[in-house]
Amino acid sequence: MSRVASTPLWRILSAGIVAFAVLVLIYLVLPTLVIVPLSFSSDTFLRFPPSGFSLRWYESFADSTDYQLAILNSLKIGVPAALLATVLGVMAALAVVRGSMPFRRTLAALMIAPLVLPQIVLAIGLFPLLAKVGLVGSYPGIVAAHAVVTIPLVFITVSAALRSYAPTFELAAMTLGANPWRTFRHVTLPMIRPGVIVGFIFALTFSFDELILAMFLTSPTTRTVPRLLWEQLNFQMTPIIAAATVVILTVTIGLLCLAVLAGASARRRMAGTARE
Amino acid sequence: MAGKVAGASAPAPGLAAPRQRAAAWSPAKGGLLLLALPLAMLALFFLLPLLVVLGQSFTAPAGPFDSYVRLAGDSALRNALTYTFQTAAIVTLAALVLSYPVAFLISRAQGRWLVIGMVFVLVPFWTSAVIRSYAWLVLLQRRGVLNEMMLALGLIDRPLRLTNTDIGTHVAMVQIMLPFMILPLLSAMRGIDASVLRAAAILGANPWRQFLHVYLPLSMPGVGAGCVLVFISTLGFYITPALLGGSSQMIAVAIEQQVSRLLDWPLASALATLLLVLTCLLFMLYERLNRRLAGAGEAR
């Protein structure tokens, strides 16, 4: 390849591929980057480039009781939903990866299905069901809905973690007399912890971001940040949305950096203990 | 080996022979016990709602199959269906063409370039779709960034209409879907052994033939998985088409409108059932491809 690759034609071609890829990457991040200068605008409507810069939209974002309530709601819904999804997702992954039951492939597909199905279909099925038991607009209703659609995220990350080491570790613990709970607590959990944490953070981020279920199942008093953003988008277009967006983005990326760091440090620790 | 714990989707090492797996962690009984709660949750909040949708679609006042008959007779809804499939095909194809070179380069990158490449892919991936659709609105609207820039450069003398057009909506949707294509491609491409390409080169294949006869076939599982993933996700796309609009409606937007503006639950449910069945079929295809990908990984 090296001889042919050094001919001018192939060199031009590979430079072309690199240039194309760079353009695609710019296209990928451009929308996110455009929001940032807009959030510092001093105009009362969206204009680019802004005629002046100020922090006024951040101030009105901080003063807005609507946003405060929505952020609080997002936390009240996202944290329990992600916790529930984590517990159930870990249980399901353990059963499907380590257990020996029939239809394992079908079960695994079923566990991933809620993530694949368009949320609008689930929403118009859940709405009448929850309305019957009076749970529309309540916290438990939307928490259950978000837990169901985020179980797949935990299931996928924990399954991958379980598949990355041989079950002989657990076999050894059980041969030495540990009961299933102690085996899980002292052998399995330490091994899969990074997968569990990453799954939890993915579930949390997903819930913070989910619009359609929130649109159908929350009320004005339980509405989440995406629903508030959506309602504002359809009414007014002031840079307060941009300011809110930048704050949310910063928090989301911060959370994800934490997830990456948690994974990396666990990997390092594991690698360290393996060497000793 | 312990260092691999956090490595996502690494195939099971040879130690995990099926016989040992059956004996380890939980006796078969414990497995079923563990599965009971997650299954109950899924049955109650996932399968039951889907049955409700199916049941609702037969509750039209004029007769059980009335909503399906109306669906077949309503040209706007029929349009929405074909438009959705058309859009899904266009978005999938565009995403594939744009993603392939990017995934190829990232799969070969190392160190700093690998990190930079992944950041460029993952930051948009984890940016809310509401926020990104809003950003596209800011970019594309009449007095938006793109129009202002082109006016300033003298490329156009009147602002172009970019929102509420197919092209604007597609450009935004492709951007939102790109990471769903790049990530499966990457995982397939990182599994391709570079020595296979060297072997082809030694046997006299030029770079084009190496790509066409060696690299492309080996990356096909990733191409298949990425395409099905993007196609399925685009079928259910709501946020971007609802905000940016286009010449016709996407199914998800049509369902939402039937419910919240027209209060026609039976018709909305019939549409949703259709979407559900189509998504299920495609998901089964995806599962099959995934299995083949996993099989190829184990064979290596």
PDB file of C-alpha atoms in Angstrom, chain A residues 1 4-5 10 17-18 20-21 24-32 34-35 38 46 48 84 88 91-92 94-101 104-105 107 109-114 116-118 120-122 124-130 144 147-148 151 160-161 163-171 174 180 183-184 188 191-192 194 202 205 209 211-212 215-216 226 229-230 233-234 237-238 241-242 245 248-249 252-253 256 263 267 270-271 274, chain B residues 1-13 15-16 20-28 31-35 37-39 41-42 44-50 52-53 56 97-98 101-102 104-106 117 120-121 123-124 126-132 134-139 141 143 145 148 170-172 174-175 178-179 182 201 206-208 210 232 236 238-239 242-243 252 255-256 259 265 268-269 272 275-276 279 283 287 291:
ATOM      1  CA  MET A   1       0.000   0.000   0.000  1.00  0.00           C
ATOM      2  CA  VAL A   4       0.935   3.199  -4.236  1.00  0.00           C
ATOM      3  CA  ALA A   5      -0.145   5.507  -1.423  1.00  0.00           C
ATOM      4  CA  TRP A  10      -3.571   8.902  -3.667  1.00  0.00           C
ATOM      5  CA  ILE A  17     -10.872  12.489   2.861  1.00  0.00           C
ATOM      6  CA  VAL A  18      -9.334  14.342   5.811  1.00  0.00           C
ATOM      7  CA  PHE A  20     -14.206  16.091   4.162  1.00  0.00           C
ATOM      8  CA  ALA A  21     -14.091  14.578   7.665  1.00  0.00           C
ATOM      9  CA  VAL A  24     -18.404  16.952   8.814  1.00  0.00           C
ATOM     10  CA  LEU A  25     -17.041  17.421  12.342  1.00  0.00           C
ATOM     11  CA  ILE A  26     -17.595  21.198  12.058  1.00  0.00           C
ATOM     12  CA  TYR A  27     -21.159  20.535  10.899  1.00  0.00           C
ATOM     13  CA  LEU A  28     -21.579  18.333  13.987  1.00  0.00           C
ATOM     14  CA  VAL A  29     -20.535  20.925  16.569  1.00  0.00           C
ATOM     15  CA  LEU A  30     -21.606  24.120  14.799  1.00  0.00           C
ATOM     16  CA  PRO A  31     -25.182  24.282  16.196  1.00  0.00           C
ATOM     17  CA  THR A  32     -23.933  23.856  19.748  1.00  0.00           C
ATOM     18  CA  VAL A  34     -23.755  29.130  17.806  1.00  0.00           C
ATOM     19  CA  ILE A  35     -25.843  29.123  20.972  1.00  0.00           C
ATOM     20  CA  LEU A  38     -26.307  34.306  21.538  1.00  0.00           C
ATOM     21  CA  LEU A  46     -32.489  36.486  18.683  1.00  0.00           C
ATOM     22  CA  PHE A  48     -26.740  37.093  15.069  1.00  0.00           C
ATOM     23  CA  LEU A  84     -35.066   2.686  39.660  1.00  0.00           C
ATOM     24  CA  LEU A  88     -33.896  -3.033  37.582  1.00  0.00           C
ATOM     25  CA  MET A  91     -31.036  -7.240  37.941  1.00  0.00           C
ATOM     26  CA  ALA A  92     -32.047  -7.885  34.353  1.00  0.00           C
ATOM     27  CA  LEU A  94     -27.368 -10.319  35.818  1.00  0.00           C
ATOM     28  CA  ALA A  95     -30.240 -12.650  34.999  1.00  0.00           C
ATOM     29  CA  VAL A  96     -29.790 -12.519  31.231  1.00  0.00           C
ATOM     30  CA  VAL A  97     -25.972 -12.603  31.081  1.00  0.00           C
ATOM     31  CA  ARG A  98     -25.237 -14.941  34.003  1.00  0.00           C
ATOM     32  CA  GLY A  99     -28.451 -16.924  34.352  1.00  0.00           C
ATOM     33  CA  SER A 100     -29.289 -19.962  32.304  1.00  0.00           C
ATOM     34  CA  MET A 101     -32.852 -19.522  31.201  1.00  0.00           C
ATOM     35  CA  ARG A 104     -32.189 -15.345  26.581  1.00  0.00           C
ATOM     36  CA  ARG A 105     -31.816 -13.570  23.251  1.00  0.00           C
ATOM     37  CA  LEU A 107     -35.316 -11.411  26.753  1.00  0.00           C
ATOM     38  CA  ALA A 109     -34.097  -7.822  22.908  1.00  0.00           C
ATOM     39  CA  LEU A 110     -37.150  -7.100  25.078  1.00  0.00           C
ATOM     40  CA  MET A 111     -34.978  -5.278  27.615  1.00  0.00           C
ATOM     41  CA  ILE A 112     -33.607  -2.985  24.860  1.00  0.00           C
ATOM     42  CA  ALA A 113     -36.943  -2.466  23.093  1.00  0.00           C
ATOM     43  CA  PRO A 114     -38.230   0.532  25.151  1.00  0.00           C
ATOM     44  CA  VAL A 116     -35.859   1.769  20.305  1.00  0.00           C
ATOM     45  CA  LEU A 117     -39.600   2.303  20.164  1.00  0.00           C
ATOM     46  CA  PRO A 118     -40.656   5.859  19.256  1.00  0.00           C
ATOM     47  CA  ILE A 120     -44.813   8.943  20.979  1.00  0.00           C
ATOM     48  CA  VAL A 121     -46.249   5.407  20.734  1.00  0.00           C
ATOM     49  CA  LEU A 122     -45.517   4.691  24.395  1.00  0.00           C
ATOM     50  CA  ILE A 124     -50.301   7.667  23.819  1.00  0.00           C
ATOM     51  CA  GLY A 125     -50.541   4.209  25.387  1.00  0.00           C
ATOM     52  CA  LEU A 126     -49.402   5.307  28.837  1.00  0.00           C
ATOM     53  CA  PHE A 127     -51.568   8.417  28.979  1.00  0.00           C
ATOM     54  CA  PRO A 128     -55.002   6.700  29.120  1.00  0.00           C
ATOM     55  CA  LEU A 129     -53.593   3.997  31.371  1.00  0.00           C
ATOM     56  CA  LEU A 130     -52.200   6.460  33.921  1.00  0.00           C
ATOM     57  CA  ALA A 144     -42.160   5.067  36.035  1.00  0.00           C
ATOM     58  CA  ALA A 147     -37.489   4.399  34.343  1.00  0.00           C
ATOM     59  CA  VAL A 148     -38.904   2.054  31.702  1.00  0.00           C
ATOM     60  CA  ILE A 151     -33.666   0.495  31.809  1.00  0.00           C
ATOM     61  CA  ALA A 160     -21.055  -5.267  28.608  1.00  0.00           C
ATOM     62  CA  ALA A 161     -19.304  -5.059  32.001  1.00  0.00           C
ATOM     63  CA  ARG A 163     -19.339 -10.013  29.656  1.00  0.00           C
ATOM     64  CA  SER A 164     -15.870  -8.502  30.050  1.00  0.00           C
ATOM     65  CA  TYR A 165     -14.770 -10.962  32.762  1.00  0.00           C
ATOM     66  CA  ALA A 166     -15.221 -14.676  33.279  1.00  0.00           C
ATOM     67  CA  PRO A 167     -17.846 -15.912  35.761  1.00  0.00           C
ATOM     68  CA  THR A 168     -15.132 -18.017  37.417  1.00  0.00           C
ATOM     69  CA  PHE A 169     -14.652 -15.184  39.980  1.00  0.00           C
ATOM     70  CA  GLU A 170     -18.182 -15.636  41.233  1.00  0.00           C
ATOM     71  CA  LEU A 171     -17.882 -19.406  40.989  1.00  0.00           C
ATOM     72  CA  MET A 174     -19.611 -19.417  45.881  1.00  0.00           C
ATOM     73  CA  PRO A 180     -25.572 -15.192  46.330  1.00  0.00           C
ATOM     74  CA  THR A 183     -21.103 -12.958  46.131  1.00  0.00           C
ATOM     75  CA  PHE A 184     -22.861 -10.075  44.414  1.00  0.00           C
ATOM     76  CA  THR A 188     -19.757  -8.917  41.174  1.00  0.00           C
ATOM     77  CA  MET A 191     -16.252  -5.659  39.043  1.00  0.00           C
ATOM     78  CA  ILE A 192     -19.227  -4.032  37.324  1.00  0.00           C
ATOM     79  CA  PRO A 194     -18.023   1.439  36.387  1.00  0.00           C
ATOM     80  CA  PHE A 202     -26.772   7.856  30.969  1.00  0.00           C
ATOM     81  CA  THR A 205     -29.064  12.464  31.254  1.00  0.00           C
ATOM     82  CA  ASP A 209     -33.513  15.426  28.078  1.00  0.00           C
ATOM     83  CA  LEU A 211     -39.565  15.670  25.877  1.00  0.00           C
ATOM     84  CA  ILE A 212     -42.432  13.585  24.513  1.00  0.00           C
ATOM     85  CA  MET A 215     -45.317  16.504  27.341  1.00  0.00           C
ATOM     86  CA  PHE A 216     -48.047  13.919  27.852  1.00  0.00           C
ATOM     87  CA  PRO A 226     -37.227  20.164  28.171  1.00  0.00           C
ATOM     88  CA  LEU A 229     -37.970  24.948  26.822  1.00  0.00           C
ATOM     89  CA  TRP A 230     -40.349  23.482  24.247  1.00  0.00           C
ATOM     90  CA  LEU A 233     -39.869  27.887  21.882  1.00  0.00           C
ATOM     91  CA  ASN A 234     -43.416  27.843  20.612  1.00  0.00           C
ATOM     92  CA  MET A 237     -37.877  33.454  21.165  1.00  0.00           C
ATOM     93  CA  THR A 238     -35.768  35.512  23.539  1.00  0.00           C
ATOM     94  CA  ILE A 241     -33.598  30.133  26.001  1.00  0.00           C
ATOM     95  CA  ALA A 242     -30.006  30.385  24.804  1.00  0.00           C
ATOM     96  CA  THR A 245     -29.413  26.067  27.037  1.00  0.00           C
ATOM     97  CA  ILE A 248     -27.985  22.951  30.845  1.00  0.00           C
ATOM     98  CA  LEU A 249     -25.314  22.038  28.326  1.00  0.00           C
ATOM     99  CA  THR A 252     -24.757  17.825  31.059  1.00  0.00           C
ATOM    100  CA  ILE A 253     -21.215  17.871  29.717  1.00  0.00           C
ATOM    101  CA  LEU A 256     -20.632  13.144  31.281  1.00  0.00           C
ATOM    102  CA  GLY A 263     -14.734   4.899  34.112  1.00  0.00           C
ATOM    103  CA  ARG A 267      -9.874   1.162  34.734  1.00  0.00           C
ATOM    104  CA  MET A 270      -8.161  -2.238  38.101  1.00  0.00           C
ATOM    105  CA  ALA A 271      -5.055  -2.205  35.911  1.00  0.00           C
ATOM    106  CA  ALA A 274      -3.889  -6.518  38.250  1.00  0.00           C
TER     107      ALA A 274
ATOM    108  CA  MET B   1      -7.879  -9.033  32.306  1.00  0.00           C
ATOM    109  CA  ALA B   2      -9.467  -7.164  35.150  1.00  0.00           C
ATOM    110  CA  GLY B   3      -8.491  -3.947  33.376  1.00  0.00           C
ATOM    111  CA  LYS B   4     -11.069  -4.753  30.736  1.00  0.00           C
ATOM    112  CA  VAL B   5     -13.993  -4.370  33.120  1.00  0.00           C
ATOM    113  CA  ALA B   6     -14.878  -0.880  31.980  1.00  0.00           C
ATOM    114  CA  GLY B   7     -14.196  -1.575  28.314  1.00  0.00           C
ATOM    115  CA  ALA B   8     -17.645  -1.448  26.766  1.00  0.00           C
ATOM    116  CA  SER B   9     -18.890  -4.294  24.601  1.00  0.00           C
ATOM    117  CA  ALA B  10     -15.630  -6.229  24.650  1.00  0.00           C
ATOM    118  CA  PRO B  11     -16.522  -9.749  23.578  1.00  0.00           C
ATOM    119  CA  ALA B  12     -16.337 -12.364  26.300  1.00  0.00           C
ATOM    120  CA  PRO B  13     -12.875 -13.829  26.642  1.00  0.00           C
ATOM    121  CA  LEU B  15     -12.763 -18.356  29.598  1.00  0.00           C
ATOM    122  CA  ALA B  16     -16.487 -17.732  29.600  1.00  0.00           C
ATOM    123  CA  GLN B  20     -19.152 -22.541  33.243  1.00  0.00           C
ATOM    124  CA  ARG B  21     -21.516 -19.635  32.711  1.00  0.00           C
ATOM    125  CA  ALA B  22     -24.450 -21.888  33.483  1.00  0.00           C
ATOM    126  CA  ALA B  23     -22.892 -22.944  36.758  1.00  0.00           C
ATOM    127  CA  ALA B  24     -21.700 -19.506  37.856  1.00  0.00           C
ATOM    128  CA  TRP B  25     -23.245 -16.620  39.691  1.00  0.00           C
ATOM    129  CA  SER B  26     -26.819 -17.690  40.041  1.00  0.00           C
ATOM    130  CA  PRO B  27     -28.532 -21.007  39.947  1.00  0.00           C
ATOM    131  CA  ALA B  28     -31.166 -21.052  37.202  1.00  0.00           C
ATOM    132  CA  GLY B  31     -32.012 -15.967  37.465  1.00  0.00           C
ATOM    133  CA  LEU B  32     -35.754 -16.138  37.064  1.00  0.00           C
ATOM    134  CA  LEU B  33     -36.236 -14.534  40.454  1.00  0.00           C
ATOM    135  CA  LEU B  34     -33.949 -11.675  39.452  1.00  0.00           C
ATOM    136  CA  LEU B  35     -35.835 -11.213  36.231  1.00  0.00           C
ATOM    137  CA  LEU B  37     -39.113  -7.366  38.936  1.00  0.00           C
ATOM    138  CA  PRO B  38     -37.701  -5.913  35.692  1.00  0.00           C
ATOM    139  CA  LEU B  39     -40.161  -8.006  33.702  1.00  0.00           C
ATOM    140  CA  MET B  41     -42.029  -3.243  35.325  1.00  0.00           C
ATOM    141  CA  LEU B  42     -41.775  -3.741  31.572  1.00  0.00           C
ATOM    142  CA  LEU B  44     -46.892  -2.889  33.324  1.00  0.00           C
ATOM    143  CA  PHE B  45     -45.366   0.263  31.846  1.00  0.00           C
ATOM    144  CA  PHE B  46     -44.234  -0.908  28.418  1.00  0.00           C
ATOM    145  CA  LEU B  47     -46.131  -3.924  27.080  1.00  0.00           C
ATOM    146  CA  LEU B  48     -49.489  -2.978  28.596  1.00  0.00           C
ATOM    147  CA  PRO B  49     -49.409   0.564  27.104  1.00  0.00           C
ATOM    148  CA  LEU B  50     -48.607  -0.937  23.707  1.00  0.00           C
ATOM    149  CA  VAL B  52     -53.681  -0.155  25.020  1.00  0.00           C
ATOM    150  CA  VAL B  53     -52.552   1.556  21.802  1.00  0.00           C
ATOM    151  CA  GLN B  56     -57.581   1.959  21.204  1.00  0.00           C
ATOM    152  CA  VAL B  97     -22.050   9.029   3.363  1.00  0.00           C
ATOM    153  CA  LEU B  98     -20.994  11.730   5.847  1.00  0.00           C
ATOM    154  CA  PRO B 101     -14.865   8.811   6.269  1.00  0.00           C
ATOM    155  CA  VAL B 102     -15.153  10.356   9.746  1.00  0.00           C
ATOM    156  CA  PHE B 104     -12.624   5.625   9.307  1.00  0.00           C
ATOM    157  CA  LEU B 105     -10.261   8.414  10.365  1.00  0.00           C
ATOM    158  CA  ILE B 106     -11.253   8.274  14.044  1.00  0.00           C
ATOM    159  CA  GLY B 117     -12.433  13.172  17.371  1.00  0.00           C
ATOM    160  CA  PHE B 120     -16.559  16.191  18.439  1.00  0.00           C
ATOM    161  CA  VAL B 121     -18.836  13.172  18.109  1.00  0.00           C
ATOM    162  CA  VAL B 123     -20.687  16.420  22.640  1.00  0.00           C
ATOM    163  CA  PRO B 124     -23.467  16.735  20.046  1.00  0.00           C
ATOM    164  CA  TRP B 126     -25.259  14.231  24.454  1.00  0.00           C
ATOM    165  CA  THR B 127     -26.666  17.657  23.635  1.00  0.00           C
ATOM    166  CA  SER B 128     -30.422  17.625  24.000  1.00  0.00           C
ATOM    167  CA  ALA B 129     -32.338  17.246  20.735  1.00  0.00           C
ATOM    168  CA  VAL B 130     -34.585  20.144  21.814  1.00  0.00           C
ATOM    169  CA  ILE B 131     -31.527  22.335  22.177  1.00  0.00           C
ATOM    170  CA  ARG B 132     -29.999  21.257  18.876  1.00  0.00           C
ATOM    171  CA  TYR B 134     -33.462  25.220  18.551  1.00  0.00           C
ATOM    172  CA  ALA B 135     -29.900  25.885  17.428  1.00  0.00           C
ATOM    173  CA  TRP B 136     -30.827  24.909  13.890  1.00  0.00           C
ATOM    174  CA  LEU B 137     -33.781  27.260  14.046  1.00  0.00           C
ATOM    175  CA  VAL B 138     -31.398  30.052  15.042  1.00  0.00           C
ATOM    176  CA  LEU B 139     -29.073  29.113  12.196  1.00  0.00           C
ATOM    177  CA  GLN B 141     -34.434  31.281  10.259  1.00  0.00           C
ATOM    178  CA  ARG B 143     -32.861  36.605   9.959  1.00  0.00           C
ATOM    179  CA  VAL B 145     -27.010  33.173  11.172  1.00  0.00           C
ATOM    180  CA  GLU B 148     -27.073  37.039   7.630  1.00  0.00           C
ATOM    181  CA  HIS B 170     -33.219  17.284   6.588  1.00  0.00           C
ATOM    182  CA  VAL B 171     -29.974  19.166   7.240  1.00  0.00           C
ATOM    183  CA  ALA B 172     -30.910  19.458  10.916  1.00  0.00           C
ATOM    184  CA  VAL B 174     -28.933  14.460   9.630  1.00  0.00           C
ATOM    185  CA  GLN B 175     -26.816  16.439  12.096  1.00  0.00           C
ATOM    186  CA  LEU B 178     -24.873  11.497  12.712  1.00  0.00           C
ATOM    187  CA  PRO B 179     -23.540  10.182  16.055  1.00  0.00           C
ATOM    188  CA  ILE B 182     -20.650   7.128  13.525  1.00  0.00           C
ATOM    189  CA  ALA B 201      -1.487  -4.887  -0.582  1.00  0.00           C
ATOM    190  CA  ASN B 206      -4.236  -1.101  -5.058  1.00  0.00           C
ATOM    191  CA  PRO B 207      -5.789   1.047  -2.295  1.00  0.00           C
ATOM    192  CA  TRP B 208      -9.107   1.260  -4.127  1.00  0.00           C
ATOM    193  CA  GLN B 210      -8.188  -2.985  -0.869  1.00  0.00           C
ATOM    194  CA  ILE B 232     -35.673   3.490  13.124  1.00  0.00           C
ATOM    195  CA  GLY B 236     -40.124   8.242  15.259  1.00  0.00           C
ATOM    196  CA  TYR B 238     -40.752  14.362  16.559  1.00  0.00           C
ATOM    197  CA  ILE B 239     -38.847  17.355  17.906  1.00  0.00           C
ATOM    198  CA  ALA B 242     -42.275  19.703  14.689  1.00  0.00           C
ATOM    199  CA  LEU B 243     -40.093  22.769  15.207  1.00  0.00           C
ATOM    200  CA  ALA B 252     -44.838  11.195  15.030  1.00  0.00           C
ATOM    201  CA  ILE B 255     -49.899  11.317  15.876  1.00  0.00           C
ATOM    202  CA  GLU B 256     -49.315  14.104  18.369  1.00  0.00           C
ATOM    203  CA  VAL B 259     -54.292  13.495  19.882  1.00  0.00           C
ATOM    204  CA  TRP B 265     -57.430   8.868  19.860  1.00  0.00           C
ATOM    205  CA  ALA B 268     -53.812   8.380  16.423  1.00  0.00           C
ATOM    206  CA  SER B 269     -53.624   4.865  17.856  1.00  0.00           C
ATOM    207  CA  ALA B 272     -49.117   4.520  16.245  1.00  0.00           C
ATOM    208  CA  LEU B 275     -45.424   2.872  13.428  1.00  0.00           C
ATOM    209  CA  LEU B 276     -45.037   0.223  16.150  1.00  0.00           C
ATOM    210  CA  THR B 279     -40.358  -0.303  14.060  1.00  0.00           C
ATOM    211  CA  PHE B 283     -35.675  -3.787  15.233  1.00  0.00           C
ATOM    212  CA  GLU B 287     -31.030  -7.696  16.259  1.00  0.00           C
ATOM    213  CA  ARG B 291     -25.992 -11.101  16.316  1.00  0.00           C
TER     214      ARG B 291
END
